[in-house]
C-alpha positions as a LaTeX table, in Angstrom:
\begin{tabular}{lrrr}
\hline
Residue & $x$ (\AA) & $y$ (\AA) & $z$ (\AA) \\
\hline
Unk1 & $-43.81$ & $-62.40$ & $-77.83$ \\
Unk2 & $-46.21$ & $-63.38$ & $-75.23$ \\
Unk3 & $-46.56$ & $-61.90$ & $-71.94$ \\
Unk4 & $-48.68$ & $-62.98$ & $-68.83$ \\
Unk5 & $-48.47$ & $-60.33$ & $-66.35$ \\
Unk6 & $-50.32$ & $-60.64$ & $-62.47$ \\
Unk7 & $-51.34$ & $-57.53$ & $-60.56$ \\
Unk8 & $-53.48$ & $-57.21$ & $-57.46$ \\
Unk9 & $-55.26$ & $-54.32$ & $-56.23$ \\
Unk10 & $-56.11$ & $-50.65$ & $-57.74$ \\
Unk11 & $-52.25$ & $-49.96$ & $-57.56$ \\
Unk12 & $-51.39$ & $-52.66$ & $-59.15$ \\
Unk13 & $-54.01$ & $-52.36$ & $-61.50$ \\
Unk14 & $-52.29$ & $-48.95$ & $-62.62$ \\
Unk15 & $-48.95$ & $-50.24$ & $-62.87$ \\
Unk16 & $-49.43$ & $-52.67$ & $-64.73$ \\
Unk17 & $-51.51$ & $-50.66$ & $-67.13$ \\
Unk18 & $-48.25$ & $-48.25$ & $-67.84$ \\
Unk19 & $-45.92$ & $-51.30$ & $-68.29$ \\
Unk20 & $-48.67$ & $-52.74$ & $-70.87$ \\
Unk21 & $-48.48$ & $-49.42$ & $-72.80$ \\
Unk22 & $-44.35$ & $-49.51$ & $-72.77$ \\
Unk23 & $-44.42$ & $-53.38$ & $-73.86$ \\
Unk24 & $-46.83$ & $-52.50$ & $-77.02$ \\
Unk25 & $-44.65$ & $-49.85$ & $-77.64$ \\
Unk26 & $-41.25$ & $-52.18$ & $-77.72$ \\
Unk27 & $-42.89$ & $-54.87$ & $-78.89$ \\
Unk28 & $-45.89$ & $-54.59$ & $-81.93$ \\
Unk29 & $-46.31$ & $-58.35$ & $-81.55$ \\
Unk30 & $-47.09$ & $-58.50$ & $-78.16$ \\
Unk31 & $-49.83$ & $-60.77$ & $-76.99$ \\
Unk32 & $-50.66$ & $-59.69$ & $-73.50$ \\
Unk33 & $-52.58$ & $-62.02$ & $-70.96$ \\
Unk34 & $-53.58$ & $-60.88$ & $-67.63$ \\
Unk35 & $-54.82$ & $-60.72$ & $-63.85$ \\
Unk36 & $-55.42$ & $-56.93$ & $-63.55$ \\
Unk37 & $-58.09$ & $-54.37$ & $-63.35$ \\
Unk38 & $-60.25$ & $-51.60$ & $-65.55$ \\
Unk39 & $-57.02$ & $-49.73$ & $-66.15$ \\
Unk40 & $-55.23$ & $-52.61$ & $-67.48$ \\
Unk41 & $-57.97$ & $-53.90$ & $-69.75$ \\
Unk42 & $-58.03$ & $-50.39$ & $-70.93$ \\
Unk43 & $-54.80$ & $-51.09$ & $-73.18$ \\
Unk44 & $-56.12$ & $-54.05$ & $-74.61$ \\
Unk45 & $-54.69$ & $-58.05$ & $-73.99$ \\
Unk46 & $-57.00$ & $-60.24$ & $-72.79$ \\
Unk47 & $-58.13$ & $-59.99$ & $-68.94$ \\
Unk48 & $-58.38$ & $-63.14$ & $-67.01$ \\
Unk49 & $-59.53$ & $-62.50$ & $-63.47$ \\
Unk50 & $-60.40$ & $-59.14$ & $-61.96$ \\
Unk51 & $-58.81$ & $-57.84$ & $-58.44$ \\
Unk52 & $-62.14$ & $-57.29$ & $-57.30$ \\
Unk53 & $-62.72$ & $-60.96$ & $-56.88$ \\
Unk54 & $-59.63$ & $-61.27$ & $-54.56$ \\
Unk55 & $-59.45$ & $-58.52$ & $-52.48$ \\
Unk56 & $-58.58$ & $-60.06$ & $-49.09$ \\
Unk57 & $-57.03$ & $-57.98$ & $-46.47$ \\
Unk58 & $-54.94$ & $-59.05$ & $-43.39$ \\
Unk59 & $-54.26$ & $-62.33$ & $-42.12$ \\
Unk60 & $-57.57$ & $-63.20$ & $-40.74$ \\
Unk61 & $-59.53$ & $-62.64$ & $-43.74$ \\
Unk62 & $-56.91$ & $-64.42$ & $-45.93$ \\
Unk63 & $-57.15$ & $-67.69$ & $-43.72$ \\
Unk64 & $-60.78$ & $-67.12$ & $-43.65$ \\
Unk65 & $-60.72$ & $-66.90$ & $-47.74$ \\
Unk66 & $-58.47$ & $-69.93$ & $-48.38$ \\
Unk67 & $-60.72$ & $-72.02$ & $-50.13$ \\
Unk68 & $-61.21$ & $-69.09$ & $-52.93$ \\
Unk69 & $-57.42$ & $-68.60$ & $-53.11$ \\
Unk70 & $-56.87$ & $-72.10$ & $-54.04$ \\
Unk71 & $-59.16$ & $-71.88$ & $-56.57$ \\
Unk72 & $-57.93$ & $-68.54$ & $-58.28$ \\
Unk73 & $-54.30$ & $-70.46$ & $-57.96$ \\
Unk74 & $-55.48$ & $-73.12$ & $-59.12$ \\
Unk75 & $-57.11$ & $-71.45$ & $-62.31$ \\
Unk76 & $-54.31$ & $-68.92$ & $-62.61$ \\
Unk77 & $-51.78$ & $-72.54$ & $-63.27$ \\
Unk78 & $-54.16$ & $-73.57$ & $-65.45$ \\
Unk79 & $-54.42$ & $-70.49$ & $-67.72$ \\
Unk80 & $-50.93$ & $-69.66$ & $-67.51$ \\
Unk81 & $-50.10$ & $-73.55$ & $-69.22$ \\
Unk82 & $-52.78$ & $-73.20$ & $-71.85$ \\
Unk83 & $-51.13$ & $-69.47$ & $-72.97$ \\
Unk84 & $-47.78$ & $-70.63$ & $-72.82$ \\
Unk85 & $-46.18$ & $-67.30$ & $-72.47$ \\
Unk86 & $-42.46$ & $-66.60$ & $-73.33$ \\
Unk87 & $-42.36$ & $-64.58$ & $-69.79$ \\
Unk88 & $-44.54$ & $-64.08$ & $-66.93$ \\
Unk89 & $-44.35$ & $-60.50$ & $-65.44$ \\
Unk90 & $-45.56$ & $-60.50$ & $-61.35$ \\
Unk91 & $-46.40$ & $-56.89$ & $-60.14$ \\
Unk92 & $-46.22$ & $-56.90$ & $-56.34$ \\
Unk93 & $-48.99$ & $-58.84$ & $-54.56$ \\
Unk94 & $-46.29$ & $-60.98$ & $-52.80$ \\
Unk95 & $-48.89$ & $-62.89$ & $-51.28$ \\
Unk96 & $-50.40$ & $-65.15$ & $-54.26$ \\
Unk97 & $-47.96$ & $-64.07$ & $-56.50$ \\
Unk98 & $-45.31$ & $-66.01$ & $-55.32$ \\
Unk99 & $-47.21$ & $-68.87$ & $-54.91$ \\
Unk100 & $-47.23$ & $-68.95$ & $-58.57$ \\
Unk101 & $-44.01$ & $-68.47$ & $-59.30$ \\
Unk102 & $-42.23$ & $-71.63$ & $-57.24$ \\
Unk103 & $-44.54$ & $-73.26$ & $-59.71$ \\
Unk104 & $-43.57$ & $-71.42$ & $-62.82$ \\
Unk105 & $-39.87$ & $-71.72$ & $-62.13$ \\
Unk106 & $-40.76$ & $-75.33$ & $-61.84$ \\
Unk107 & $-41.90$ & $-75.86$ & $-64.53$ \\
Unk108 & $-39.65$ & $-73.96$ & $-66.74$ \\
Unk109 & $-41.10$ & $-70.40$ & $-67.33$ \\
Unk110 & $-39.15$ & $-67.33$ & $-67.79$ \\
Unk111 & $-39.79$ & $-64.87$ & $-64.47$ \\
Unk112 & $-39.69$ & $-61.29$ & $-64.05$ \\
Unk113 & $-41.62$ & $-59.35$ & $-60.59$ \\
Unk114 & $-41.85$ & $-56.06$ & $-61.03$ \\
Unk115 & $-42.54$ & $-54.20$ & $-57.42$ \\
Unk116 & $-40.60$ & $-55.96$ & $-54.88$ \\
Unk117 & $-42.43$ & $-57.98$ & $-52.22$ \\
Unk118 & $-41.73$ & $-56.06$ & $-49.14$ \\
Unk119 & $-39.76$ & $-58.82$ & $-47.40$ \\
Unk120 & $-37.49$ & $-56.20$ & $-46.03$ \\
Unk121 & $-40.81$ & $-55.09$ & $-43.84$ \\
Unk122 & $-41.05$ & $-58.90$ & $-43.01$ \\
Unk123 & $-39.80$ & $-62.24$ & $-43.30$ \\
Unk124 & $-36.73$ & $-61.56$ & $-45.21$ \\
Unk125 & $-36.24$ & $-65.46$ & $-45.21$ \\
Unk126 & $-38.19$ & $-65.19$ & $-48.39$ \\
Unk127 & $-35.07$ & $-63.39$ & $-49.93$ \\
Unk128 & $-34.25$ & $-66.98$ & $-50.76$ \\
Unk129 & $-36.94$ & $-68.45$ & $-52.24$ \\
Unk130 & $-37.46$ & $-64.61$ & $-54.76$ \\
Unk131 & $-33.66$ & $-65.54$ & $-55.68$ \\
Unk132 & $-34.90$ & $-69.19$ & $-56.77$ \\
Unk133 & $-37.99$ & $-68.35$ & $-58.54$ \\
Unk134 & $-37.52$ & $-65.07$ & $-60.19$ \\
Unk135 & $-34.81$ & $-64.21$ & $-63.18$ \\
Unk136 & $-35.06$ & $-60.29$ & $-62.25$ \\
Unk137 & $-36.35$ & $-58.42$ & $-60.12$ \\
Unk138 & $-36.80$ & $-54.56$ & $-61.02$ \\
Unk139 & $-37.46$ & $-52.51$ & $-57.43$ \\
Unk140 & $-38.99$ & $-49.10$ & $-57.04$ \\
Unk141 & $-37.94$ & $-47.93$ & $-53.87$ \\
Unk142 & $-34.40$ & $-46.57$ & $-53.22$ \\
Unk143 & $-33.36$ & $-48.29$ & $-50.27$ \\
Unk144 & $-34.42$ & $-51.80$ & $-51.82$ \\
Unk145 & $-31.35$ & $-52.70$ & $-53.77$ \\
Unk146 & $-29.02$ & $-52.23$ & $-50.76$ \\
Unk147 & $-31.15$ & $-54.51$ & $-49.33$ \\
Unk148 & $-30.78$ & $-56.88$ & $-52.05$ \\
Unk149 & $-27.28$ & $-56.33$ & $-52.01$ \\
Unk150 & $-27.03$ & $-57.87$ & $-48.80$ \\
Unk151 & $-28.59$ & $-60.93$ & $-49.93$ \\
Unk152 & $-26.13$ & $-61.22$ & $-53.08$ \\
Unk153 & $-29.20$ & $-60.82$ & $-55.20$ \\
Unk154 & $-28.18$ & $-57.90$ & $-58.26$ \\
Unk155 & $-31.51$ & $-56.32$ & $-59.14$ \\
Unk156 & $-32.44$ & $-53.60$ & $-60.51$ \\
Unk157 & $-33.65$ & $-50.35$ & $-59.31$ \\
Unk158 & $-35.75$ & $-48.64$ & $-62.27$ \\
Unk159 & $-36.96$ & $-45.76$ & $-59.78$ \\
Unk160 & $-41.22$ & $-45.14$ & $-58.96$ \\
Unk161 & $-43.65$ & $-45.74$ & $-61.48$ \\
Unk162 & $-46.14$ & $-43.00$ & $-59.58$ \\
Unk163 & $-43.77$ & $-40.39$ & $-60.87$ \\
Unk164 & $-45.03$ & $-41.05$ & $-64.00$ \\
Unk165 & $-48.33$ & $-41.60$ & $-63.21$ \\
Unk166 & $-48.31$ & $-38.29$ & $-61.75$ \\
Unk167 & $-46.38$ & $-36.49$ & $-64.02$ \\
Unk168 & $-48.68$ & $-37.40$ & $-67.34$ \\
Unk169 & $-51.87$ & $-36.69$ & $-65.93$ \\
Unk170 & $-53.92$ & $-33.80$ & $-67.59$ \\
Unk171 & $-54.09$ & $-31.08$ & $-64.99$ \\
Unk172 & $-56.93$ & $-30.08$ & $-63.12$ \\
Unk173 & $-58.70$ & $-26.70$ & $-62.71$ \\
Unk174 & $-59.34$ & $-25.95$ & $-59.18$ \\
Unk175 & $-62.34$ & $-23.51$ & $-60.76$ \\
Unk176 & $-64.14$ & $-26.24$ & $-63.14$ \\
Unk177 & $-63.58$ & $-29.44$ & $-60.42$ \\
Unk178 & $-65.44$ & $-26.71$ & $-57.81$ \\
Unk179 & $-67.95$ & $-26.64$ & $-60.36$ \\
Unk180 & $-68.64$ & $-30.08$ & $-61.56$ \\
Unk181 & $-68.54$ & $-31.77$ & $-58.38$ \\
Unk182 & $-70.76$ & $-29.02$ & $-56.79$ \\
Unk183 & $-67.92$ & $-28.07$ & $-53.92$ \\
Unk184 & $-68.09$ & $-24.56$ & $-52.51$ \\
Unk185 & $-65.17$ & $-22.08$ & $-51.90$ \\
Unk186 & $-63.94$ & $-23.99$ & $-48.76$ \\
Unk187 & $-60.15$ & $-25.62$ & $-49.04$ \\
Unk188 & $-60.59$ & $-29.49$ & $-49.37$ \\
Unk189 & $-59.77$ & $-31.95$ & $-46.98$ \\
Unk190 & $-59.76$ & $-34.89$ & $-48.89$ \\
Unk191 & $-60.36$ & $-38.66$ & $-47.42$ \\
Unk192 & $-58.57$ & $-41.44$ & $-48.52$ \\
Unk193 & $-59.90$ & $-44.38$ & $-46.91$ \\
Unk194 & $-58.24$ & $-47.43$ & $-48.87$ \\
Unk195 & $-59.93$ & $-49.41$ & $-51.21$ \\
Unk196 & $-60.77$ & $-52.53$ & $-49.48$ \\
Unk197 & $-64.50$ & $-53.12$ & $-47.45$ \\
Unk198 & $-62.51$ & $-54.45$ & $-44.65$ \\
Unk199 & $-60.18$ & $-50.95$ & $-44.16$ \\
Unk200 & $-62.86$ & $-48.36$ & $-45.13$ \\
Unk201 & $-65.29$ & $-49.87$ & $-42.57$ \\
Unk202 & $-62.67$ & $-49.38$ & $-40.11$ \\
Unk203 & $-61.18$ & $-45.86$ & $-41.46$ \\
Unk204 & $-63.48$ & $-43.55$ & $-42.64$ \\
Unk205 & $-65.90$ & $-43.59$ & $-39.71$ \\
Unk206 & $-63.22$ & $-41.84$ & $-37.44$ \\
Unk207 & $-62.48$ & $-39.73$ & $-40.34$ \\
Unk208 & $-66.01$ & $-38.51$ & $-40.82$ \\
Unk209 & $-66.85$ & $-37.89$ & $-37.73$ \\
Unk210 & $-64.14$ & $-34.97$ & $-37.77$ \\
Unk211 & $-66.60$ & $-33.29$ & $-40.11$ \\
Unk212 & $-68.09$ & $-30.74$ & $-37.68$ \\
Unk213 & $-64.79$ & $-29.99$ & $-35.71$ \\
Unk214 & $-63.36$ & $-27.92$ & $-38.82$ \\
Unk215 & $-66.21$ & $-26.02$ & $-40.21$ \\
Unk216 & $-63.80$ & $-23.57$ & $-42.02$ \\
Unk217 & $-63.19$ & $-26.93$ & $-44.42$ \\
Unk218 & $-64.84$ & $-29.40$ & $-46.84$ \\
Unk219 & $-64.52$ & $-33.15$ & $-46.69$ \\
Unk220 & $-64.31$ & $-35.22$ & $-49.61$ \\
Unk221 & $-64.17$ & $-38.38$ & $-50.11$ \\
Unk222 & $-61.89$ & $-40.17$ & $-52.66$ \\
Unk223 & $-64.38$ & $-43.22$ & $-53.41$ \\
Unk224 & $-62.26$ & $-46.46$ & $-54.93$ \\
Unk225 & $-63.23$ & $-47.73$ & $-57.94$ \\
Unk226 & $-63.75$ & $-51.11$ & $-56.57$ \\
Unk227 & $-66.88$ & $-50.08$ & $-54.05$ \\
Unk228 & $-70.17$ & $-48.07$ & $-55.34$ \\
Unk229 & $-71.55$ & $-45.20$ & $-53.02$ \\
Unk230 & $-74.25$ & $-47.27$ & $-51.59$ \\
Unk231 & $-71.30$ & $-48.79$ & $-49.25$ \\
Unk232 & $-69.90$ & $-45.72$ & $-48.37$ \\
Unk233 & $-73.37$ & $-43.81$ & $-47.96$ \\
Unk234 & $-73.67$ & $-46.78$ & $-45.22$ \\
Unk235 & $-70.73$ & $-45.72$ & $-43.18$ \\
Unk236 & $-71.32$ & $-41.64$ & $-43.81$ \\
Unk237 & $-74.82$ & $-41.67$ & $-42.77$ \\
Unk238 & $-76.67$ & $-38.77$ & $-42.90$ \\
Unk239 & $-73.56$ & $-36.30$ & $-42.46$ \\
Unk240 & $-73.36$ & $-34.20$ & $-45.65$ \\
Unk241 & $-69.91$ & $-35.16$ & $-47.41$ \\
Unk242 & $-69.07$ & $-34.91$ & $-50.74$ \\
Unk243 & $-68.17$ & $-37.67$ & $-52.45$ \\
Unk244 & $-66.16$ & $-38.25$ & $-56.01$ \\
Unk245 & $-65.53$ & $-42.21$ & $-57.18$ \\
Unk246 & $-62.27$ & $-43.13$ & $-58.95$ \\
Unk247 & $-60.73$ & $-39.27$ & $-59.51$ \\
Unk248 & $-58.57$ & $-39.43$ & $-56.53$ \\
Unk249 & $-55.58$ & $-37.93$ & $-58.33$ \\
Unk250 & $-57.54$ & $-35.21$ & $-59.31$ \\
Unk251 & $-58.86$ & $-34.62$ & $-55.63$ \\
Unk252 & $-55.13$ & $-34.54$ & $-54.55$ \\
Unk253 & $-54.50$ & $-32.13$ & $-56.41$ \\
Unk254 & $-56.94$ & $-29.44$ & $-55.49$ \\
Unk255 & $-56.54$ & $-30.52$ & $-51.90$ \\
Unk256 & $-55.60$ & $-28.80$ & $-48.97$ \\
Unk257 & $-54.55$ & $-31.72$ & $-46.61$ \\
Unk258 & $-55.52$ & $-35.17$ & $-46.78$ \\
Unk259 & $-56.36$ & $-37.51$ & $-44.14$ \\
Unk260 & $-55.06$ & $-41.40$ & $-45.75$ \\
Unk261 & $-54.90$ & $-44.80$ & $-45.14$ \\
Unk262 & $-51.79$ & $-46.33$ & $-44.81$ \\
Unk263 & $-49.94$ & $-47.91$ & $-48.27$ \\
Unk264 & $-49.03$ & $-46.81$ & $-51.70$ \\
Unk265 & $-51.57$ & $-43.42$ & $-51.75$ \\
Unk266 & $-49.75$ & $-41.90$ & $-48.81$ \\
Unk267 & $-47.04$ & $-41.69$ & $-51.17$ \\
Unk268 & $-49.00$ & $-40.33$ & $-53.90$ \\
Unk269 & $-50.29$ & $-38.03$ & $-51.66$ \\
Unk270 & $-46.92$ & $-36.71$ & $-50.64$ \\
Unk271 & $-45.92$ & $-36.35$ & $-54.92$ \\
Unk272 & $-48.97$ & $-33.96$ & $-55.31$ \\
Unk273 & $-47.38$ & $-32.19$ & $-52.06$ \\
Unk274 & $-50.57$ & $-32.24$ & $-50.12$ \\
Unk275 & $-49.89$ & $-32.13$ & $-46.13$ \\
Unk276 & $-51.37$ & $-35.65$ & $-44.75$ \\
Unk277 & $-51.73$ & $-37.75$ & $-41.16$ \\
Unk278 & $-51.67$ & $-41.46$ & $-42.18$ \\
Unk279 & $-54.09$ & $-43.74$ & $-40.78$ \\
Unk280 & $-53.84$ & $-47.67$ & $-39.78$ \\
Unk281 & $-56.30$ & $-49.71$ & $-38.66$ \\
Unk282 & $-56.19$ & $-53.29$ & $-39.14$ \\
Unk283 & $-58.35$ & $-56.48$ & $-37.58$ \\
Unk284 & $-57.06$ & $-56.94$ & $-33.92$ \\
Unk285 & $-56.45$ & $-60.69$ & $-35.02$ \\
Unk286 & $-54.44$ & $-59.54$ & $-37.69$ \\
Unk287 & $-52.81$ & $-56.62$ & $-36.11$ \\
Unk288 & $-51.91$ & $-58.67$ & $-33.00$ \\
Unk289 & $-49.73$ & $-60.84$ & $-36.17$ \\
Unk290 & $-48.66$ & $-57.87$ & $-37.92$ \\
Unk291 & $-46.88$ & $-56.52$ & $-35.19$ \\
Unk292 & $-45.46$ & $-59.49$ & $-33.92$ \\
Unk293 & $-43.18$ & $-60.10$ & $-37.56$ \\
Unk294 & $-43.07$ & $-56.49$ & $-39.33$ \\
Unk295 & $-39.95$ & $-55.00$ & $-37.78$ \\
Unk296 & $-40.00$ & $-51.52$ & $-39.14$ \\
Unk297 & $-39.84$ & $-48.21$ & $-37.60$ \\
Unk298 & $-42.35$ & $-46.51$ & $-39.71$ \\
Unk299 & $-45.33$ & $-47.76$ & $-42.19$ \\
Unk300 & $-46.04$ & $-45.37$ & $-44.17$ \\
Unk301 & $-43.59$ & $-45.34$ & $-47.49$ \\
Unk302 & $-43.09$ & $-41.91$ & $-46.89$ \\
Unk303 & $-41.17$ & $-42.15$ & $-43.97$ \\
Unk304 & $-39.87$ & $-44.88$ & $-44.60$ \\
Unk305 & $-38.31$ & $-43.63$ & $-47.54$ \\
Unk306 & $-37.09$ & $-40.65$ & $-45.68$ \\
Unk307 & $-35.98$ & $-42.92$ & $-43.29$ \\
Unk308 & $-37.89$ & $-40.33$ & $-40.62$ \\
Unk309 & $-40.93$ & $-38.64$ & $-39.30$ \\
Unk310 & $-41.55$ & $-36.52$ & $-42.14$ \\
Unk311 & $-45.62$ & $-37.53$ & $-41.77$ \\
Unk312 & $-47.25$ & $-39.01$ & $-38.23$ \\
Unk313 & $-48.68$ & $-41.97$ & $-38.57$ \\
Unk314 & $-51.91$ & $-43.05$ & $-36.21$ \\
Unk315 & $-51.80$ & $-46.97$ & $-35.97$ \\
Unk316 & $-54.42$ & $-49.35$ & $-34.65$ \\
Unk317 & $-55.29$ & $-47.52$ & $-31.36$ \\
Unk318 & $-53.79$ & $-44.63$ & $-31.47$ \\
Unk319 & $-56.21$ & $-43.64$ & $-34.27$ \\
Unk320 & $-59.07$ & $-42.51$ & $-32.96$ \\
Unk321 & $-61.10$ & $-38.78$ & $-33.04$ \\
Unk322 & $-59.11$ & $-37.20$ & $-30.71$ \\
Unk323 & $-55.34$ & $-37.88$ & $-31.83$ \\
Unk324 & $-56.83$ & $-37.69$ & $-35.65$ \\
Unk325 & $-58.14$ & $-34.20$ & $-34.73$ \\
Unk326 & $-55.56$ & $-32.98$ & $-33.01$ \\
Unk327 & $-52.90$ & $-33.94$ & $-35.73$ \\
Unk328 & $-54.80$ & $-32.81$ & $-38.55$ \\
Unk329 & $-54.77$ & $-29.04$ & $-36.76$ \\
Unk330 & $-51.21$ & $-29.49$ & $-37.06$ \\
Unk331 & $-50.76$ & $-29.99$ & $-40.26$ \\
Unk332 & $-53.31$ & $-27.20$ & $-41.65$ \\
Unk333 & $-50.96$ & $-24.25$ & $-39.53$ \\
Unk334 & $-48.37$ & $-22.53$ & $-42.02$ \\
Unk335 & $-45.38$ & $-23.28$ & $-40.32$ \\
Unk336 & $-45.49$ & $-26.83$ & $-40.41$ \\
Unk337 & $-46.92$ & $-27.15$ & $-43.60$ \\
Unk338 & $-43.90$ & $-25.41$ & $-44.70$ \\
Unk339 & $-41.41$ & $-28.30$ & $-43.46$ \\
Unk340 & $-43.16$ & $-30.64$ & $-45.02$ \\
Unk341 & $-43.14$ & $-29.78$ & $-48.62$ \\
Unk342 & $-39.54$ & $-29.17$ & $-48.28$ \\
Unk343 & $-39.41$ & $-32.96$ & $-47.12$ \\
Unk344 & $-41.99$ & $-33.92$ & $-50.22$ \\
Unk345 & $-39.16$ & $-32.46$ & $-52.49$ \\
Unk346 & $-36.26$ & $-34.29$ & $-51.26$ \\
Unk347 & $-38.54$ & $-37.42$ & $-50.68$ \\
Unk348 & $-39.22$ & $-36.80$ & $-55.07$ \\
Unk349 & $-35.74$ & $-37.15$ & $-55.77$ \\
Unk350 & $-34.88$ & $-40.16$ & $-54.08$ \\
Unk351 & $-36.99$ & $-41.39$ & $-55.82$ \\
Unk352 & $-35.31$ & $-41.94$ & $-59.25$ \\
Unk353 & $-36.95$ & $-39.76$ & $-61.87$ \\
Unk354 & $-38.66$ & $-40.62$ & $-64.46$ \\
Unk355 & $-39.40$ & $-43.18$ & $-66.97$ \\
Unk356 & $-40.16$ & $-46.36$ & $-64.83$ \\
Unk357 & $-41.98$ & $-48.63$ & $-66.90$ \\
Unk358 & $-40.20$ & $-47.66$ & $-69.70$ \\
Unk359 & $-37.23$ & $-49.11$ & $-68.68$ \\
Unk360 & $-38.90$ & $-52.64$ & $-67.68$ \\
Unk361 & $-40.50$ & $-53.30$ & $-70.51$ \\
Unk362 & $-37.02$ & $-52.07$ & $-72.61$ \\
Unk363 & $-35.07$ & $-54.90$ & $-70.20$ \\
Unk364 & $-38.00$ & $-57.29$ & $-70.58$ \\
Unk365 & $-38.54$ & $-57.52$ & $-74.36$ \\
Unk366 & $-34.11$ & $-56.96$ & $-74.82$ \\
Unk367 & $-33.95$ & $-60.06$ & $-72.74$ \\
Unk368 & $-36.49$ & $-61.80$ & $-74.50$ \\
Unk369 & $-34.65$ & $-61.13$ & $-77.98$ \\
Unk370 & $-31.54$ & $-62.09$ & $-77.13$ \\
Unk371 & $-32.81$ & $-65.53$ & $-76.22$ \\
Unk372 & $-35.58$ & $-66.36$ & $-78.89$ \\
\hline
\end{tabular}
């Protein structure tokens, strides 16, 4: 069979690398084309576009990239005819993604999104155009097929693909990471910026500059593997910070606390149990939108999740050096780090188990067979 699976961003770059591995594994004749990342082209297939080249955050910047998005849509149409693939497989990136697939319902293709677009965040009048333009729809989160539900839209809920991520990665020890990165005895504070120019410009500044506040500590920063040092030496200056490029699970798991930008690592943050504050910062253009249509309580997946505070979240003004300083003290005394792991655990098993991508790829290539 051939597949023609779209991912955007290091998340879905890693996603869609674990679903790649399931659908060799179900199907020996798969021929895999695909927008993705290192990970992806890692298992093999054939890699059409990197999501390096379209890594535009917020509203502003899209609007002020539209010319370029046209063009990867515009290409993306173009490859997707010339590969004729038996199903196309969309992994989150709601924004271009379904662009694509009004068009490839259009004109006939079979369509499967893996990752919900987070149209119960926003515009939920979308609901209707996903039940139009995709066959199935497998969701992560727990609370997503209620939502669904009260749409009339069946889906199905497969559980979190970072449990898996996290669960079959070789452990770490604390001694030999110390040793190879050159990091002394201190406990780590790591830094989790994002992985966009447009959010670590705005992030890690404030959380550098906490540096000298909490001597007793060492900073690291978890570097993305979409931006070399040079851009982060920029923004560090000449404040002496360790740094470690694309390892971030391992960081997270020698890590004492963790100070991270809002999306899907403040989640894998809370699986490796490390005590966080997450971070927002946006554009004010974009922001002033943002807030304007999102019409959740929380933004971090944590809480929403947990449908509670179980981690504060600093957003747009509020984060700054003073709030950030004072909330990371918080979280580094013993008797609130001891709530929230006991939150991390129940926030674990709402979250499905294992065996995520497994179970796509299994409904993907079953579906496939019983119509070829």
């Amino acid at each position: 069979m051939k597949y023609y699976i779209i991912a955007g961003e290091a998340s879905g770059d890693l996603h869609g690398s674990n679903l790649m591995k399931e659908l060799y594994k179900n199907d020996k004749d798969a021929n895999i084309h695909f927008w993705g990342g290192d990970l992806m082209q890692s298992v093999g297939g054939t890699l059409v576009s990197h999501y390096k080249e379209r890594a535009f955050m917020g509203f502003f910047e899209v609007i002020t990239n539209l010319l370029k998005i046209v063009g990867f849509i515009k290409l993306c149409k173009k490859d997707i005819l010339k590969f004729n693939p038996d199903v196309i497989i969309f992994i989150d990136n709601s924004g271009f993604n379904l662009r694509i697939a009004k068009w490839a319902k259009e004109n006939r293709f079979k369509t499967n999104y893996y990752i919900s677009p987070q149209v119960w965040a926003s515009r939920a009048s979308r609901v209707k155009d996903i039940k139009r333009d995709i066959d199935q729809l497998f969701v992560i989160l727990p609370f997503e097929k209620d939502f669904y539900n009260k749409y009339n839209y069946e889906v199905s809920f497969v559980g979190h693909p970072l449990i898996d991520a996290i669960a079959g990665r070789k452990q770490v020890s604390l001694t030999k990471f110390r040793e190879e990165h050159q990091l002394g005895d201190k406990p780590i504070i790591a830094l989790l910026p994002g992985s966009r120019k447009q959010e670590i410009t705005k992030m890690l500044s404030v959380m550098v500059s906490l540096v000298d506040d909490f001597s007793d500590y060492q900073f690291v920063i978890a570097g993305a593997p979409s931006q070399d040092f040079s851009f982060y030496k920029h923004i560090i200056g000449s404040k002496e910070i360790a740094f470690i490029n694309n390892k971030t699970y391992d960081l997270l798991s020698v890590s004492y606390a963790a100070l991270v930008a809002s999306g899907t690592a403040t989640l894998e943050t809370a699986l490796f149990k490390v005590p966080q504050v997450v971070c927002y910062k946006g554009g004010y253009i974009s922001y002033q939108i943002a807030k304007r249509i999102i019409t959740l309580k929380f933004i971090s997946l944590v809480n929403l999740i947990m449908d509670k505070e179980v981690v504060k979240e600093l957003i747009q003004n509020d984060f700054n050096k003073l709030n950030l300083k004072k909330e990371l003290s918080k979280i580094l005394k013993p008797e609130n780090r001891e709530q929230l792991f006991l939150n991390y655990f129940e926030l674990e098993k709402k979250l499905g188990g294992k065996g995520a991508s497994k179970k796509v790829a299994t409904q993907i290539v079953n579906a496939l067979k019983e119509i070829s």
